[in-house]
Structures are given as structure tokens and as C-alpha cells.
Amino acid sequence: MDRIMNHMLIHALREVFRQEKEQGLPVDTTRDLVLKLAEQEEGKLYLTEAEHSKSVEALNQLRDTYLKNGRYSDGIDSVLLKIMKSRYRPYRGRGR
């Protein structure tokens, strides 16, 4: 994932974080994912199942906001498709 895509995903997750905080919902998953992305350098991004679904949800909300305001969502679409097409492999713990 390149820097532009990374920043777009962080922007989308910040909006979800604000909404969760206002509604009094737990923000741990979103906060940890934003911090993980902030430390991420270019290359592969490994996400858990919860992080994957949170990312798709956040990007979809940002895309809806852009379309509602009459803005182009091409960049968001490319990040969303890249995450949705990514292969998910469950992590197996040691000793299995």
C-alpha cells in the first residue's frame, strides 16, 4: 500500500473514530488500526479480520460522503477495491 492510499484510509478511519467516540462506542479497534497505519511503511499491510471489516466500512462511509457532496470518489474506490480484493489468511497461533 502506497502513502496516498495509506493517508486516505487513515482519513476514513478518523471519521469512524469520531463517530464511535460521540456515540460512546468502544474505539479500541479503530484507534489501534489508525496507529498501525501511521507506523506502516510502503509495502504489504497485514490486517486481522476485524481490522479488514473496519477498513472497508470506513472507506465505504467516506465514499458515500463524497458522492453525497458531488465529489469524485475514484481514489477512495481504488483503495476500497484493493482492500476488498486482498486475500485474507487467518493467523494460526504457535503450536498448531
GROMACS .gro file of N, CA and C in nm:
model
  288
    1MET      N    1   0.086  -0.117   0.000
    1MET     CA    2   0.000   0.000   0.000
    1MET      C    3   0.090   0.123   0.000
    2ASP      N    4   0.066   0.213  -0.093
    2ASP     CA    5   0.149   0.332  -0.101
    2ASP      C    6   0.101   0.439  -0.003
    3ARG      N    7   0.177   0.547   0.006
    3ARG     CA    8   0.149   0.653   0.104
    3ARG      C    9   0.014   0.721   0.084
    4ILE      N   10  -0.024   0.745  -0.041
    4ILE     CA   11  -0.151   0.812  -0.068
    4ILE      C   12  -0.268   0.727  -0.022
    5MET      N   13  -0.262   0.598  -0.052
    5MET     CA   14  -0.369   0.507  -0.009
    5MET      C   15  -0.372   0.496   0.143
    6ASN      N   16  -0.254   0.494   0.203
    6ASN     CA   17  -0.245   0.488   0.348
    6ASN      C   18  -0.311   0.609   0.412
    7HIS      N   19  -0.282   0.728   0.360
    7HIS     CA   20  -0.341   0.851   0.416
    7HIS      C   21  -0.492   0.856   0.395
    8MET      N   22  -0.538   0.805   0.283
    8MET     CA   23  -0.681   0.803   0.256
    8MET      C   24  -0.754   0.711   0.355
    9LEU      N   25  -0.693   0.596   0.383
    9LEU     CA   26  -0.752   0.503   0.479
    9LEU      C   27  -0.749   0.561   0.620
   10ILE      N   28  -0.642   0.628   0.657
   10ILE     CA   29  -0.635   0.693   0.789
   10ILE      C   30  -0.743   0.800   0.801
   11HIS      N   31  -0.762   0.879   0.696
   11HIS     CA   32  -0.865   0.983   0.697
   11HIS      C   33  -1.004   0.922   0.718
   12ALA      N   34  -1.032   0.812   0.648
   12ALA     CA   35  -1.161   0.746   0.662
   12ALA      C   36  -1.179   0.690   0.803
   13LEU      N   37  -1.074   0.633   0.859
   13LEU     CA   38  -1.083   0.575   0.993
   13LEU      C   39  -1.097   0.682   1.101
   14ARG      N   40  -1.040   0.798   1.080
   14ARG     CA   41  -1.056   0.907   1.177
   14ARG      C   42  -1.202   0.949   1.190
   15GLU      N   43  -1.272   0.953   1.077
   15GLU     CA   44  -1.414   0.987   1.080
   15GLU      C   45  -1.493   0.883   1.158
   16VAL      N   46  -1.463   0.756   1.136
   16VAL     CA   47  -1.530   0.648   1.209
   16VAL      C   48  -1.497   0.659   1.358
   17PHE      N   49  -1.371   0.691   1.390
   17PHE     CA   50  -1.329   0.707   1.529
   17PHE      C   51  -1.410   0.817   1.597
   18ARG      N   52  -1.425   0.931   1.529
   18ARG     CA   53  -1.502   1.042   1.586
   18ARG      C   54  -1.648   1.003   1.610
   19GLN      N   55  -1.706   0.933   1.514
   19GLN     CA   56  -1.846   0.889   1.528
   19GLN      C   57  -1.862   0.792   1.644
   20GLU      N   58  -1.770   0.697   1.656
   20GLU     CA   59  -1.777   0.600   1.765
   20GLU      C   60  -1.762   0.669   1.900
   21LYS      N   61  -1.672   0.765   1.907
   21LYS     CA   62  -1.648   0.837   2.032
   21LYS      C   63  -1.770   0.918   2.073
   22GLU      N   64  -1.834   0.985   1.976
   22GLU     CA   65  -1.954   1.063   2.004
   22GLU      C   66  -2.069   0.975   2.053
   23GLN      N   67  -2.079   0.855   2.000
   23GLN     CA   68  -2.187   0.764   2.036
   23GLN      C   69  -2.155   0.681   2.160
   24GLY      N   70  -2.036   0.695   2.214
   24GLY     CA   71  -1.997   0.623   2.334
   24GLY      C   72  -1.963   0.477   2.308
   25LEU      N   73  -1.933   0.444   2.185
   25LEU     CA   74  -1.896   0.306   2.149
   25LEU      C   75  -1.748   0.283   2.175
   26PRO      N   76  -1.706   0.157   2.190
   26PRO     CA   77  -1.563   0.131   2.209
   26PRO      C   78  -1.482   0.170   2.085
   27VAL      N   79  -1.371   0.235   2.107
   27VAL     CA   80  -1.289   0.286   1.997
   27VAL      C   81  -1.154   0.217   1.987
   28ASP      N   82  -1.133   0.112   2.065
   28ASP     CA   83  -1.003   0.046   2.071
   28ASP      C   84  -0.956  -0.007   1.935
   29THR      N   85  -1.043  -0.078   1.864
   29THR     CA   86  -1.005  -0.137   1.735
   29THR      C   87  -0.968  -0.029   1.635
   30THR      N   88  -1.049   0.075   1.629
   30THR     CA   89  -1.024   0.183   1.533
   30THR      C   90  -0.896   0.258   1.568
   31ARG      N   91  -0.878   0.289   1.695
   31ARG     CA   92  -0.758   0.362   1.739
   31ARG      C   93  -0.632   0.281   1.709
   32ASP      N   94  -0.635   0.152   1.742
   32ASP     CA   95  -0.518   0.068   1.717
   32ASP      C   96  -0.487   0.056   1.568
   33LEU      N   97  -0.591   0.051   1.486
   33LEU     CA   98  -0.570   0.042   1.341
   33LEU      C   99  -0.511   0.171   1.285
   34VAL      N  100  -0.557   0.286   1.334
   34VAL     CA  101  -0.501   0.414   1.289
   34VAL      C  102  -0.354   0.424   1.328
   35LEU      N  103  -0.321   0.382   1.449
   35LEU     CA  104  -0.181   0.385   1.492
   35LEU      C  105  -0.095   0.288   1.411
   36LYS      N  106  -0.151   0.172   1.380
   36LYS     CA  107  -0.080   0.074   1.298
   36LYS      C  108  -0.052   0.131   1.159
   37LEU      N  109  -0.150   0.199   1.102
   37LEU     CA  110  -0.133   0.259   0.969
   37LEU      C  111  -0.034   0.374   0.972
   38ALA      N  112  -0.033   0.451   1.081
   38ALA     CA  113   0.059   0.564   1.092
   38ALA      C  114   0.205   0.516   1.094
   39GLU      N  115   0.228   0.399   1.151
   39GLU     CA  116   0.363   0.343   1.158
   39GLU      C  117   0.399   0.263   1.033
   40GLN      N  118   0.299   0.231   0.952
   40GLN     CA  119   0.318   0.146   0.833
   40GLN      C  120   0.402   0.217   0.727
   41GLU      N  121   0.498   0.147   0.676
   41GLU     CA  122   0.574   0.197   0.562
   41GLU      C  123   0.515   0.134   0.437
   42GLU      N  124   0.558   0.182   0.322
   42GLU     CA  125   0.505   0.128   0.197
   42GLU      C  126   0.532  -0.022   0.190
   43GLY      N  127   0.437  -0.094   0.136
   43GLY     CA  128   0.450  -0.238   0.123
   43GLY      C  129   0.320  -0.305   0.162
   44LYS      N  130   0.329  -0.431   0.196
   44LYS     CA  131   0.209  -0.506   0.231
   44LYS      C  132   0.157  -0.464   0.367
   45LEU      N  133   0.027  -0.464   0.378
   45LEU     CA  134  -0.041  -0.431   0.502
   45LEU      C  135  -0.115  -0.555   0.548
   46TYR      N  136  -0.084  -0.604   0.665
   46TYR     CA  137  -0.149  -0.723   0.718
   46TYR      C  138  -0.256  -0.681   0.817
   47LEU      N  139  -0.379  -0.723   0.790
   47LEU     CA  140  -0.493  -0.686   0.873
   47LEU      C  141  -0.559  -0.809   0.932
   48THR      N  142  -0.610  -0.795   1.053
   48THR     CA  143  -0.692  -0.900   1.111
   48THR      C  144  -0.831  -0.892   1.048
   49GLU      N  145  -0.915  -0.987   1.079
   49GLU     CA  146  -1.050  -0.985   1.022
   49GLU      C  147  -1.127  -0.862   1.068
   50ALA      N  148  -1.113  -0.825   1.196
   50ALA     CA  149  -1.182  -0.706   1.249
   50ALA      C  150  -1.129  -0.579   1.183
   51GLU      N  151  -0.997  -0.570   1.165
   51GLU     CA  152  -0.938  -0.453   1.101
   51GLU      C  153  -0.980  -0.443   0.954
   52HIS      N  154  -0.989  -0.557   0.889
   52HIS     CA  155  -1.030  -0.560   0.748
   52HIS      C  156  -1.172  -0.507   0.734
   53SER      N  157  -1.264  -0.557   0.816
   53SER     CA  158  -1.403  -0.513   0.806
   53SER      C  159  -1.418  -0.366   0.846
   54LYS      N  160  -1.342  -0.323   0.945
   54LYS     CA  161  -1.345  -0.182   0.988
   54LYS      C  162  -1.294  -0.090   0.877
   55SER      N  163  -1.191  -0.133   0.805
   55SER     CA  164  -1.136  -0.054   0.695
   55SER      C  165  -1.236  -0.041   0.581
   56VAL      N  166  -1.300  -0.152   0.546
   56VAL     CA  167  -1.399  -0.149   0.438
   56VAL      C  168  -1.516  -0.060   0.477
   57GLU      N  169  -1.561  -0.072   0.601
   57GLU     CA  170  -1.672   0.011   0.650
   57GLU      C  171  -1.636   0.160   0.646
   58ALA      N  172  -1.517   0.194   0.692
   58ALA     CA  173  -1.474   0.334   0.696
   58ALA      C  174  -1.460   0.392   0.555
   59LEU      N  175  -1.400   0.318   0.464
   59LEU     CA  176  -1.384   0.367   0.328
   59LEU      C  177  -1.519   0.381   0.258
   60ASN      N  178  -1.610   0.290   0.285
   60ASN     CA  179  -1.742   0.298   0.224
   60ASN      C  180  -1.818   0.421   0.275
   61GLN      N  181  -1.806   0.451   0.404
   61GLN     CA  182  -1.871   0.571   0.459
   61GLN      C  183  -1.811   0.697   0.397
   62LEU      N  184  -1.679   0.701   0.382
   62LEU     CA  185  -1.614   0.817   0.320
   62LEU      C  186  -1.657   0.831   0.175
   63ARG      N  187  -1.668   0.720   0.105
   63ARG     CA  188  -1.712   0.721  -0.035
   63ARG      C  189  -1.855   0.775  -0.045
   64ASP      N  190  -1.943   0.730   0.045
   64ASP     CA  191  -2.081   0.778   0.045
   64ASP      C  192  -2.086   0.929   0.069
   65THR      N  193  -2.003   0.978   0.160
   65THR     CA  194  -1.998   1.121   0.189
   65THR      C  195  -1.952   1.200   0.067
   66TYR      N  196  -1.850   1.151   0.000
   66TYR     CA  197  -1.801   1.218  -0.121
   66TYR      C  198  -1.909   1.223  -0.228
   67LEU      N  199  -1.975   1.111  -0.253
   67LEU     CA  200  -2.078   1.106  -0.356
   67LEU      C  201  -2.197   1.195  -0.321
   68LYS      N  202  -2.232   1.199  -0.194
   68LYS     CA  203  -2.343   1.282  -0.148
   68LYS      C  204  -2.313   1.430  -0.172
   69ASN      N  205  -2.187   1.468  -0.160
   69ASN     CA  206  -2.146   1.607  -0.180
   69ASN      C  207  -2.107   1.637  -0.325
   70GLY      N  208  -2.126   1.541  -0.414
   70GLY     CA  209  -2.098   1.563  -0.555
   70GLY      C  210  -1.951   1.560  -0.591
   71ARG      N  211  -1.869   1.498  -0.507
   71ARG     CA  212  -1.726   1.491  -0.533
   71ARG      C  213  -1.691   1.357  -0.598
   72TYR      N  214  -1.580   1.352  -0.665
   72TYR     CA  215  -1.533   1.227  -0.726
   72TYR      C  216  -1.479   1.134  -0.617
   73SER      N  217  -1.505   1.006  -0.634
   73SER     CA  218  -1.459   0.909  -0.535
   73SER      C  219  -1.362   0.808  -0.595
   74ASP      N  220  -1.296   0.844  -0.705
   74ASP     CA  221  -1.207   0.750  -0.774
   74ASP      C  222  -1.094   0.699  -0.684
   75GLY      N  223  -1.031   0.787  -0.610
   75GLY     CA  224  -0.921   0.746  -0.523
   75GLY      C  225  -0.968   0.654  -0.413
   76ILE      N  226  -1.083   0.686  -0.355
   76ILE     CA  227  -1.138   0.602  -0.249
   76ILE      C  228  -1.176   0.466  -0.306
   77ASP      N  229  -1.234   0.466  -0.426
   77ASP     CA  230  -1.272   0.340  -0.490
   77ASP      C  231  -1.151   0.249  -0.510
   78SER      N  232  -1.040   0.306  -0.551
   78SER     CA  233  -0.921   0.223  -0.576
   78SER      C  234  -0.869   0.161  -0.446
   79VAL      N  235  -0.870   0.237  -0.337
   79VAL     CA  236  -0.825   0.184  -0.208
   79VAL      C  237  -0.923   0.077  -0.160
   80LEU      N  238  -1.052   0.105  -0.173
   80LEU     CA  239  -1.155   0.012  -0.130
   80LEU      C  240  -1.145  -0.120  -0.207
   81LEU      N  241  -1.128  -0.112  -0.337
   81LEU     CA  242  -1.114  -0.234  -0.417
   81LEU      C  243  -0.987  -0.311  -0.383
   82LYS      N  244  -0.880  -0.239  -0.357
   82LYS     CA  245  -0.755  -0.306  -0.322
   82LYS      C  246  -0.770  -0.384  -0.192
   83ILE      N  247  -0.838  -0.325  -0.095
   83ILE     CA  248  -0.857  -0.394   0.033
   83ILE      C  249  -0.957  -0.509   0.018
   84MET      N  250  -1.062  -0.487  -0.059
   84MET     CA  251  -1.163  -0.592  -0.076
   84MET      C  252  -1.109  -0.711  -0.155
   85LYS      N  253  -1.018  -0.686  -0.249
   85LYS     CA  254  -0.961  -0.795  -0.329
   85LYS      C  255  -0.848  -0.869  -0.258
   86SER      N  256  -0.797  -0.810  -0.151
   86SER     CA  257  -0.683  -0.872  -0.083
   86SER      C  258  -0.724  -1.007  -0.026
   87ARG      N  259  -0.628  -1.096  -0.028
   87ARG     CA  260  -0.654  -1.229   0.026
   87ARG      C  261  -0.636  -1.223   0.177
   88TYR      N  262  -0.728  -1.285   0.245
   88TYR     CA  263  -0.720  -1.287   0.391
   88TYR      C  264  -0.678  -1.426   0.434
   89ARG      N  265  -0.573  -1.434   0.512
   89ARG     CA  266  -0.529  -1.561   0.566
   89ARG      C  267  -0.536  -1.552   0.717
   90PRO      N  268  -0.615  -1.639   0.780
   90PRO     CA  269  -0.622  -1.635   0.925
   90PRO      C  270  -0.486  -1.667   0.988
   91TYR      N  271  -0.458  -1.601   1.095
   91TYR     CA  272  -0.333  -1.621   1.166
   91TYR      C  273  -0.346  -1.744   1.255
   92ARG      N  274  -0.251  -1.833   1.244
   92ARG     CA  275  -0.251  -1.951   1.331
   92ARG      C  276  -0.149  -1.929   1.441
   93GLY      N  277  -0.192  -1.959   1.561
   93GLY     CA  278  -0.102  -1.943   1.675
   93GLY      C  279   0.006  -2.050   1.675
   94ARG      N  280   0.103  -2.032   1.758
   94ARG     CA  281   0.213  -2.128   1.766
   94ARG      C  282   0.163  -2.261   1.821
   95GLY      N  283   0.224  -2.366   1.777
   95GLY     CA  284   0.190  -2.498   1.829
   95GLY      C  285   0.072  -2.562   1.759
   96ARG      N  286   0.024  -2.503   1.651
   96ARG     CA  287  -0.089  -2.564   1.580
   96ARG      C  288  -0.044  -2.624   1.452
   0.00000   0.00000   0.00000
